[in-house]
mmCIF file of C-alpha atoms in Angstrom:
data_model
loop_
_atom_site.group_PDB
_atom_site.id
_atom_site.type_symbol
_atom_site.label_atom_id
_atom_site.label_comp_id
_atom_site.label_asym_id
_atom_site.label_seq_id
_atom_site.Cartn_x
_atom_site.Cartn_y
_atom_site.Cartn_z
ATOM 1 C CA MET A 23 -0.024 0.004 0.022
ATOM 2 C CA GLY A 24 1.319 3.403 -0.901
ATOM 3 C CA LEU A 25 2.248 6.129 1.580
ATOM 4 C CA THR A 26 -0.159 8.832 2.580
ATOM 5 C CA VAL A 27 0.973 12.311 3.839
ATOM 6 C CA VAL A 28 -1.110 14.788 5.674
ATOM 7 C CA SER A 29 -0.790 18.615 6.252
ATOM 8 C CA GLY A 30 -1.244 20.385 9.506
ATOM 9 C CA HIS A 31 -4.708 21.345 8.331
ATOM 10 C CA GLY A 32 -5.652 17.726 7.762
ATOM 11 C CA HIS A 33 -5.446 17.602 3.898
ATOM 12 C CA THR A 34 -4.118 14.239 2.705
ATOM 13 C CA TRP A 35 -2.292 13.180 -0.383
ATOM 14 C CA ARG A 36 -1.553 9.649 -1.590
ATOM 15 C CA LEU A 37 2.012 9.172 -2.764
ATOM 16 C CA THR A 38 2.714 7.180 -5.810
ATOM 17 C CA GLU A 39 6.095 6.025 -7.194
ATOM 18 C CA GLN A 40 9.447 7.036 -5.796
ATOM 19 C CA ILE A 41 10.986 9.258 -8.435
ATOM 20 C CA GLY A 42 14.200 10.407 -6.772
ATOM 21 C CA SER A 43 16.496 10.266 -3.774
ATOM 22 C CA GLY A 44 19.316 12.259 -2.391
ATOM 23 C CA SER A 45 21.638 12.427 0.640
ATOM 24 C CA GLU A 46 18.834 13.612 2.936
ATOM 25 C CA GLY A 47 15.490 12.538 1.423
ATOM 26 C CA PHE A 48 13.226 10.867 -1.064
ATOM 27 C CA VAL A 49 10.940 12.349 -3.617
ATOM 28 C CA TYR A 50 7.607 10.766 -4.528
ATOM 29 C CA GLY A 51 4.869 11.392 -7.022
ATOM 30 C CA VAL A 52 1.591 12.751 -5.633
ATOM 31 C CA ASP A 53 -1.832 11.666 -6.742
ATOM 32 C CA ASP A 54 -3.254 15.090 -7.581
ATOM 33 C CA ALA A 55 -4.748 16.842 -10.571
ATOM 34 C CA ARG A 56 -1.918 19.468 -10.215
ATOM 35 C CA PRO A 57 1.713 18.641 -11.082
ATOM 36 C CA LEU A 58 3.020 18.062 -7.555
ATOM 37 C CA VAL A 59 5.629 15.864 -5.842
ATOM 38 C CA ALA A 60 6.461 15.366 -2.174
ATOM 39 C CA LYS A 61 9.859 15.273 -0.545
ATOM 40 C CA LEU A 62 10.239 13.195 2.705
ATOM 41 C CA VAL A 63 13.318 13.505 4.926
ATOM 42 C CA PRO A 64 13.411 10.454 7.207
ATOM 43 C CA ASP A 65 16.252 11.344 9.524
ATOM 44 C CA PRO A 66 17.238 15.051 9.649
ATOM 45 C CA PRO A 67 19.979 15.893 12.142
ATOM 46 C CA ASP A 68 17.535 18.013 14.163
ATOM 47 C CA PRO A 69 13.911 17.082 13.352
ATOM 48 C CA GLU A 70 12.365 20.031 15.213
ATOM 49 C CA ALA A 71 14.819 22.477 13.449
ATOM 50 C CA TYR A 72 13.859 20.928 10.116
ATOM 51 C CA ARG A 73 10.199 21.318 10.729
ATOM 52 C CA ARG A 74 10.770 25.033 11.571
ATOM 53 C CA ARG A 75 12.861 25.402 8.409
ATOM 54 C CA VAL A 76 10.173 24.051 6.087
ATOM 55 C CA ALA A 77 7.387 25.941 7.865
ATOM 56 C CA ARG A 78 9.388 29.224 7.510
ATOM 57 C CA LEU A 79 10.039 28.558 3.799
ATOM 58 C CA VAL A 80 6.379 28.011 3.203
ATOM 59 C CA CYS A 81 5.612 31.275 4.924
ATOM 60 C CA GLN A 82 8.223 33.152 2.849
ATOM 61 C CA ARG A 83 6.361 32.280 -0.351
ATOM 62 C CA ARG A 84 4.236 35.372 0.405
ATOM 63 C CA GLU A 85 7.081 37.685 1.424
ATOM 64 C CA PRO A 86 8.305 40.412 -1.010
ATOM 65 C CA ARG A 87 11.850 38.955 -1.271
ATOM 66 C CA THR A 88 10.503 35.656 -2.493
ATOM 67 C CA VAL A 89 7.393 36.613 -4.566
ATOM 68 C CA GLY A 90 9.610 37.852 -7.435
ATOM 69 C CA LEU A 91 11.561 34.643 -7.402
ATOM 70 C CA LEU A 92 8.458 32.584 -7.845
ATOM 71 C CA SER A 93 6.931 34.615 -10.591
ATOM 72 C CA GLY A 94 6.806 33.534 -14.169
ATOM 73 C CA THR A 95 5.687 30.330 -15.969
ATOM 74 C CA PRO A 96 6.990 27.752 -15.655
ATOM 75 C CA VAL A 97 8.201 28.273 -12.125
ATOM 76 C CA ARG A 98 11.962 28.304 -11.622
ATOM 77 C CA LEU A 99 11.944 26.980 -8.074
ATOM 78 C CA ALA A 100 10.435 23.839 -6.546
ATOM 79 C CA TRP A 101 9.456 25.896 -3.482
ATOM 80 C CA PRO A 102 7.807 24.150 -0.503
ATOM 81 C CA LEU A 103 4.032 24.706 -0.790
ATOM 82 C CA VAL A 104 2.883 22.996 2.478
ATOM 83 C CA PRO A 105 4.574 20.923 5.237
ATOM 84 C CA VAL A 106 3.420 17.351 5.514
ATOM 85 C CA ARG A 107 4.024 14.253 7.580
ATOM 86 C CA THR A 108 3.423 10.674 6.822
ATOM 87 C CA ALA A 109 0.041 9.536 8.166
ATOM 88 C CA GLU A 110 0.915 5.933 9.052
ATOM 89 C CA GLY A 111 2.638 4.731 12.215
ATOM 90 C CA ALA A 112 3.198 6.073 15.611
ATOM 91 C CA ALA A 113 3.518 9.817 15.970
ATOM 92 C CA THR A 114 7.193 9.510 16.906
ATOM 93 C CA ASP A 115 7.914 7.466 13.781
ATOM 94 C CA ARG A 116 6.262 9.747 11.244
ATOM 95 C CA VAL A 117 8.406 11.321 8.597
ATOM 96 C CA ASP A 118 8.469 15.032 7.860
ATOM 97 C CA GLY A 119 8.580 16.649 4.494
ATOM 98 C CA TYR A 120 6.639 18.919 2.121
ATOM 99 C CA VAL A 121 4.720 19.101 -1.104
ATOM 100 C CA MET A 122 6.285 21.114 -3.977
ATOM 101 C CA PRO A 123 5.807 21.734 -7.730
ATOM 102 C CA ASP A 124 6.844 18.836 -10.023
ATOM 103 C CA MET A 125 9.640 20.228 -12.182
ATOM 104 C CA ARG A 126 9.345 17.380 -14.557
ATOM 105 C CA HIS A 127 6.169 19.086 -15.894
ATOM 106 C CA ALA A 128 8.271 21.687 -17.747
ATOM 107 C CA TYR A 129 11.983 20.645 -17.476
ATOM 108 C CA GLN A 130 14.498 17.909 -18.044
ATOM 109 C CA PRO A 131 17.119 16.981 -15.460
ATOM 110 C CA PHE A 132 20.063 19.367 -15.870
ATOM 111 C CA SER A 133 22.446 16.498 -16.393
ATOM 112 C CA HIS A 134 20.771 15.760 -19.738
ATOM 113 C CA LEU A 135 22.389 18.857 -21.105
ATOM 114 C CA LEU A 136 25.860 17.718 -19.993
ATOM 115 C CA SER A 137 25.913 14.339 -21.749
ATOM 116 C CA VAL A 138 26.066 13.703 -25.403
ATOM 117 C CA SER A 139 23.875 10.595 -25.275
ATOM 118 C CA ALA A 140 21.263 12.294 -23.073
ATOM 119 C CA ARG A 141 21.141 15.368 -25.200
ATOM 120 C CA ARG A 142 20.458 13.243 -28.223
ATOM 121 C CA ALA A 143 17.691 11.412 -26.484
ATOM 122 C CA PHE A 144 16.012 14.145 -24.499
ATOM 123 C CA LEU A 145 17.178 17.491 -25.915
ATOM 124 C CA PRO A 146 17.820 16.693 -29.562
ATOM 125 C CA LEU A 147 17.711 20.329 -30.669
ATOM 126 C CA ALA A 148 20.210 21.548 -28.049
ATOM 127 C CA THR A 149 23.335 23.293 -29.348
ATOM 128 C CA TRP A 150 26.137 25.266 -27.726
ATOM 129 C CA ALA A 151 23.810 28.329 -27.948
ATOM 130 C CA THR A 152 21.256 26.323 -25.767
ATOM 131 C CA ALA A 153 24.107 25.660 -23.211
ATOM 132 C CA LEU A 154 25.010 29.366 -23.262
ATOM 133 C CA ARG A 155 21.402 30.347 -22.614
ATOM 134 C CA ALA A 156 21.182 27.907 -19.765
ATOM 135 C CA ALA A 157 24.416 29.370 -18.260
ATOM 136 C CA VAL A 158 22.901 32.816 -18.441
ATOM 137 C CA ALA A 159 19.623 31.596 -16.800
ATOM 138 C CA LEU A 160 21.473 29.793 -14.011
ATOM 139 C CA ALA A 161 23.738 32.770 -13.290
ATOM 140 C CA ARG A 162 20.748 35.169 -13.219
ATOM 141 C CA LEU A 163 18.754 32.951 -10.901
ATOM 142 C CA LEU A 164 21.640 32.546 -8.564
ATOM 143 C CA GLY A 165 22.298 36.253 -8.551
ATOM 144 C CA GLU A 166 18.631 36.927 -7.710
ATOM 145 C CA LEU A 167 18.772 34.359 -4.842
ATOM 146 C CA HIS A 168 21.893 36.087 -3.391
ATOM 147 C CA VAL A 169 20.255 39.572 -3.607
ATOM 148 C CA GLU A 170 17.331 38.290 -1.543
ATOM 149 C CA GLY A 171 19.594 36.739 1.108
ATOM 150 C CA TYR A 172 19.529 33.059 0.103
ATOM 151 C CA VAL A 173 22.581 30.810 -0.168
ATOM 152 C CA VAL A 174 22.177 27.603 -2.050
ATOM 153 C CA GLY A 175 25.146 26.012 -0.405
ATOM 154 C CA ASP A 176 25.056 22.809 -2.353
ATOM 155 C CA LEU A 177 24.701 23.901 -5.956
ATOM 156 C CA LYS A 178 25.121 20.948 -8.317
ATOM 157 C CA PRO A 179 23.472 19.203 -11.340
ATOM 158 C CA ASP A 180 21.335 17.014 -9.130
ATOM 159 C CA ASN A 181 19.216 19.856 -7.869
ATOM 160 C CA LEU A 182 18.998 21.690 -11.233
ATOM 161 C CA TRP A 183 16.468 21.423 -14.142
ATOM 162 C CA VAL A 184 16.729 22.687 -17.686
ATOM 163 C CA GLY A 185 14.189 23.360 -20.372
ATOM 164 C CA GLU A 186 14.438 22.952 -24.192
ATOM 165 C CA SER A 187 15.105 26.616 -24.621
ATOM 166 C CA GLY A 188 17.765 26.843 -21.814
ATOM 167 C CA ARG A 189 15.469 27.975 -19.050
ATOM 168 C CA VAL A 190 16.751 26.701 -15.652
ATOM 169 C CA GLY A 191 14.950 25.589 -12.523
ATOM 170 C CA MET A 192 16.163 24.631 -9.100
ATOM 171 C CA ALA A 193 15.029 22.199 -6.475
ATOM 172 C CA ASP A 194 16.043 21.166 -2.865
ATOM 173 C CA VAL A 195 15.154 24.555 -1.478
ATOM 174 C CA ASP A 196 14.963 23.029 2.045
ATOM 175 C CA SER A 197 18.792 22.672 2.113
ATOM 176 C CA TRP A 198 19.410 26.423 1.464
ATOM 177 C CA GLN A 199 20.887 28.790 4.016
ATOM 178 C CA PHE A 200 18.647 31.742 5.022
ATOM 179 C CA THR A 201 17.436 33.698 7.977
ATOM 180 C CA ASP A 202 13.933 34.731 8.902
ATOM 181 C CA GLY A 203 15.311 37.683 10.996
ATOM 182 C CA ARG A 204 15.153 35.669 14.170
ATOM 183 C CA GLU A 205 16.866 32.396 13.399
ATOM 184 C CA LEU A 206 19.640 31.413 10.901
ATOM 185 C CA PHE A 207 18.941 28.200 9.047
ATOM 186 C CA PRO A 208 22.407 27.153 8.012
ATOM 187 C CA GLY A 209 23.397 25.255 4.896
ATOM 188 C CA ARG A 210 25.039 21.944 5.782
ATOM 189 C CA MET A 211 25.422 20.010 2.543
ATOM 190 C CA ARG A 212 28.459 19.905 0.215
ATOM 191 C CA THR A 213 29.112 17.734 -2.836
ATOM 192 C CA PRO A 214 32.493 16.545 -4.205
ATOM 193 C CA GLY A 215 33.493 18.440 -7.220
ATOM 194 C CA TYR A 216 31.303 21.478 -6.467
ATOM 195 C CA THR A 217 32.764 22.598 -3.219
ATOM 196 C CA ALA A 218 34.917 25.707 -3.086
ATOM 197 C CA PRO A 219 38.507 25.102 -1.918
ATOM 198 C CA GLU A 220 38.072 27.247 1.125
ATOM 199 C CA ARG A 221 35.258 24.989 2.309
ATOM 200 C CA LEU A 222 37.176 21.754 1.573
ATOM 201 C CA GLY A 223 39.601 22.309 4.388
ATOM 202 C CA ALA A 224 36.992 23.696 6.822
ATOM 203 C CA ALA A 225 34.979 21.930 9.412
ATOM 204 C CA THR A 226 31.896 20.145 8.077
ATOM 205 C CA GLY A 227 29.616 22.527 10.017
ATOM 206 C CA LYS A 228 31.057 25.709 8.577
ATOM 207 C CA PRO A 229 28.194 27.489 6.725
ATOM 208 C CA PRO A 230 28.531 28.273 3.023
ATOM 209 C CA ASP A 231 28.420 31.845 1.662
ATOM 210 C CA THR A 232 27.703 33.493 -1.676
ATOM 211 C CA ALA A 233 31.389 33.099 -2.689
ATOM 212 C CA SER A 234 31.164 29.334 -2.318
ATOM 213 C CA ASP A 235 28.020 29.372 -4.431
ATOM 214 C CA ASP A 236 29.871 31.335 -7.038
ATOM 215 C CA PHE A 237 32.588 28.699 -7.190
ATOM 216 C CA ALA A 238 30.030 25.986 -7.860
ATOM 217 C CA LEU A 239 28.405 28.227 -10.457
ATOM 218 C CA ALA A 240 31.742 28.565 -12.353
ATOM 219 C CA VAL A 241 32.120 24.770 -12.345
ATOM 220 C CA LEU A 242 28.622 24.335 -13.744
ATOM 221 C CA VAL A 243 29.058 27.022 -16.406
ATOM 222 C CA HIS A 244 32.340 25.299 -17.470
ATOM 223 C CA GLN A 245 30.487 22.013 -17.721
ATOM 224 C CA LEU A 246 27.710 23.677 -19.809
ATOM 225 C CA LEU A 247 30.104 25.344 -22.223
ATOM 226 C CA LEU A 248 32.489 22.383 -22.596
ATOM 227 C CA ALA A 249 29.934 19.689 -23.167
ATOM 228 C CA GLY A 250 29.933 18.270 -19.676
ATOM 229 C CA LEU A 251 33.721 18.484 -18.972
ATOM 230 C CA HIS A 252 34.465 19.223 -15.304
ATOM 231 C CA PRO A 253 37.035 22.014 -15.043
ATOM 232 C CA PHE A 254 39.125 19.942 -12.534
ATOM 233 C CA ALA A 255 38.993 16.746 -14.522
ATOM 234 C CA GLY A 256 42.259 15.017 -15.588
ATOM 235 C CA HIS A 257 45.153 13.023 -14.224
ATOM 236 C CA PRO A 258 47.950 14.943 -12.599
ATOM 237 C CA ALA A 259 50.590 15.700 -15.148
ATOM 238 C CA ASP A 260 53.357 15.208 -12.618
ATOM 239 C CA GLY A 261 52.705 11.457 -12.743
ATOM 240 C CA GLY A 262 50.817 11.235 -9.469
ATOM 241 C CA ASP A 263 47.621 9.181 -9.001
ATOM 242 C CA TYR A 264 44.281 10.762 -9.801
ATOM 243 C CA ARG A 265 42.304 10.891 -6.515
ATOM 244 C CA SER A 266 39.237 13.084 -7.037
ATOM 245 C CA TYR A 267 37.966 16.356 -8.367
ATOM 246 C CA ASP A 268 38.394 17.746 -4.839
ATOM 247 C CA ASP A 269 42.045 16.740 -4.766
ATOM 248 C CA ASN A 270 42.602 18.511 -8.070
ATOM 249 C CA VAL A 271 40.742 21.591 -6.669
ATOM 250 C CA LEU A 272 43.006 21.673 -3.636
ATOM 251 C CA HIS A 273 46.148 21.397 -5.696
ATOM 252 C CA GLY A 274 44.995 23.773 -8.492
ATOM 253 C CA ARG A 275 45.077 21.184 -11.243
ATOM 254 C CA CYS A 276 42.848 22.745 -13.804
ATOM 255 C CA ARG A 277 43.356 22.922 -17.583
ATOM 256 C CA ILE A 278 41.923 26.394 -18.089
ATOM 257 C CA VAL A 279 44.319 27.731 -15.306
ATOM 258 C CA ASP A 280 47.400 25.693 -16.243
ATOM 259 C CA ARG A 281 47.326 23.449 -19.328
ATOM 260 C CA THR A 282 50.370 21.612 -18.089
ATOM 261 C CA SER A 283 48.813 20.585 -14.769
ATOM 262 C CA VAL A 284 46.537 17.770 -16.029
ATOM 263 C CA LEU A 285 46.399 15.119 -18.701
ATOM 264 C CA LEU A 286 43.105 14.758 -20.588
ATOM 265 C CA PRO A 287 41.977 12.647 -23.543
ATOM 266 C CA ARG A 288 42.490 14.267 -26.912
ATOM 267 C CA SER A 289 38.720 13.787 -27.612
ATOM 268 C CA VAL A 290 37.609 16.386 -25.056
ATOM 269 C CA PRO A 291 36.491 19.793 -26.323
ATOM 270 C CA PRO A 292 39.348 22.172 -27.060
ATOM 271 C CA ALA A 293 40.038 24.725 -24.342
ATOM 272 C CA ASP A 294 40.234 27.574 -26.763
ATOM 273 C CA LEU A 295 36.604 27.300 -27.794
ATOM 274 C CA LEU A 296 35.767 29.779 -25.004
ATOM 275 C CA PRO A 297 35.527 33.510 -25.664
ATOM 276 C CA ARG A 298 38.395 35.413 -24.042
ATOM 277 C CA ARG A 299 36.326 37.262 -21.414
ATOM 278 C CA LEU A 300 34.757 33.979 -20.212
ATOM 279 C CA ALA A 301 38.137 32.240 -20.041
ATOM 280 C CA GLU A 302 39.392 35.085 -17.855
ATOM 281 C CA LEU A 303 36.385 34.799 -15.515
ATOM 282 C CA PHE A 304 37.073 31.043 -15.138
ATOM 283 C CA ARG A 305 40.684 31.710 -14.229
ATOM 284 C CA ARG A 306 39.664 34.230 -11.508
ATOM 285 C CA ALA A 307 36.978 31.885 -10.228
ATOM 286 C CA PHE A 308 39.432 28.971 -9.768
ATOM 287 C CA THR A 309 42.540 30.834 -8.535
ATOM 288 C CA ASP A 310 41.523 33.667 -6.279
ATOM 289 C CA ALA A 311 38.584 33.495 -3.821
ATOM 290 C CA ALA A 312 38.863 37.234 -3.151
ATOM 291 C CA ARG A 313 38.411 38.064 -6.896
ATOM 292 C CA ARG A 314 36.000 35.265 -7.692
ATOM 293 C CA PRO A 315 33.339 36.589 -10.063
ATOM 294 C CA ALA A 316 29.853 36.898 -8.575
ATOM 295 C CA ALA A 317 26.826 35.399 -10.224
ATOM 296 C CA THR A 318 25.757 38.773 -11.569
ATOM 297 C CA ALA A 319 29.163 39.190 -13.293
ATOM 298 C CA TRP A 320 28.781 35.839 -14.917
ATOM 299 C CA ALA A 321 25.212 36.669 -16.046
ATOM 300 C CA GLU A 322 26.402 39.865 -17.676
ATOM 301 C CA ALA A 323 29.384 38.332 -19.450
ATOM 302 C CA LEU A 324 27.445 35.273 -20.637
ATOM 303 C CA ALA A 325 24.558 37.309 -21.884
ATOM 304 C CA ALA A 326 26.992 39.429 -23.904
ATOM 305 C CA GLU A 327 28.050 36.347 -25.763
ATOM 306 C CA LEU A 328 24.460 35.879 -27.029
ATOM 307 C CA ALA A 329 24.429 39.332 -28.574
ATOM 308 C CA PRO A 330 23.847 39.551 -32.363
ATOM 309 C CA GLY A 331 27.137 38.771 -34.256
ATOM 310 C CA ARG A 332 28.727 36.922 -31.381
ATOM 311 C CA LEU A 333 27.866 33.391 -32.553
ATOM 312 C CA ARG A 334 28.882 31.596 -35.662
ATOM 313 C CA VAL A 335 27.308 28.499 -37.378
ATOM 314 C CA CYS A 336 29.681 25.962 -38.862
ATOM 315 C CA ALA A 337 29.487 25.630 -42.663
ATOM 316 C CA LEU A 338 29.862 21.801 -42.384
ATOM 317 C CA ASN A 339 27.494 21.022 -39.491
ATOM 318 C CA PRO A 340 24.717 23.494 -38.652
ATOM 319 C CA ARG A 341 24.531 22.116 -35.123
ATOM 320 C CA HIS A 342 28.111 23.256 -34.569
ATOM 321 C CA ILE A 343 27.691 26.735 -33.079
ATOM 322 C CA HIS A 344 30.639 28.583 -31.571
ATOM 323 C CA THR A 345 31.950 31.985 -30.631
ATOM 324 C CA VAL A 346 32.882 34.346 -33.509
ATOM 325 C CA GLU A 347 36.224 34.837 -31.783
ATOM 326 C CA ARG A 348 37.357 31.444 -33.044
ATOM 327 C CA PRO A 349 38.034 31.451 -36.822
ATOM 328 C CA TRP A 350 37.284 27.728 -37.275
ATOM 329 C CA CYS A 351 34.908 25.324 -35.656
ATOM 330 C CA PRO A 352 36.116 23.799 -32.329
ATOM 331 C CA TRP A 353 33.507 21.040 -32.566
ATOM 332 C CA CYS A 354 34.852 19.839 -35.856
ATOM 333 C CA ASP A 355 38.262 19.830 -34.320
ATOM 334 C CA GLN A 356 36.880 17.693 -31.516
ATOM 335 C CA ALA A 357 35.169 15.389 -34.099
ATOM 336 C CA GLU A 358 38.517 14.846 -35.746
ATOM 337 C CA GLN A 359 39.757 13.355 -32.444
ATOM 338 C CA GLY A 360 36.925 10.815 -32.365
ATOM 339 C CA SER A 361 34.196 12.468 -30.421
ATOM 340 C CA ASP A 362 31.517 15.006 -31.468
ATOM 341 C CA SER A 363 29.519 16.753 -28.744
ATOM 342 C CA TYR A 364 26.982 18.052 -31.151
ATOM 343 C CA PRO A 365 26.603 15.571 -34.094
ATOM 344 C CA ASP A 366 24.638 16.621 -37.111
ATOM 345 C CA GLU A 367 22.253 13.678 -36.992
ATOM 346 C CA PRO A 368 21.201 11.830 -33.771
ATOM 347 C CA GLN A 369 22.448 8.181 -34.039
ATOM 348 C CA GLU A 370 19.829 5.525 -33.911
ATOM 349 C CA GLU A 371 20.148 2.865 -31.158
ATOM 350 C CA ALA A 372 21.202 -0.494 -32.300
#
């Protein structure tokens, strides 16, 4: 028998299939005429604090700083609509959570834009221009959140969504850091590969800030513009063993900062496909926390690359779109090495 959840006012929803899971909770479909899902968090570190956190987020839906973030269609944020608890079992065993919009109604998982095979299957019309628009949308959304006092804290592909045109949405709002003026609800989560170097060496409980969000944003923008390639991917060029993205972060092993620091397959997208101003922002983001570009700076620079005349279409493959700064097609160069991030015709499955 499926789970049932109930709100504080006694409204009940029947949950259907489990559609996702993360480090803290599980997401289920909701049997409702509206596109809704429910997130349940079985074992939060402080259950009472978690209930207060969700209740405060629900209240903030009607506050001026949040109303603007929730405007527009489709919604960009899977914001908690109402707190719920499982209806079955003893009161002490019931699980807390909330009902929120179902982002699948208008978006694809963000990771689909970062993988060649997933792009072919789910976003077949996506090009580098789509990735650039998604980068702009993500940077603008993060910048708006920062202006309103929210810190995402655990920005990563798993809590992001993307539309066919490059529109971006975000979920896992309950893990953000924010204050209601009386209590600070700290961010706790961090994900390997998306954690700023200053947080890697810090105690687990150290709260994130906007600068750590900006590091994760730079990683994600790099992945968008280089067909999924993580900026700290690669084996150490000094002959040492590859350990992790985080190890490369701590030791500054990054192709865009120092081409001699890592070894990568010849088939990855060429580093010089990036416009000069974006390459400089990446170098600042990955080398100097004090000069790390903010989300608003990324949004401005990325949007400028979408201006008329800034993009060029390859004469050989109309899906190969690139910056006008590069006199020949970087995607054709990549294809010559045995991998094409934006092939002309989707390949049929065997």
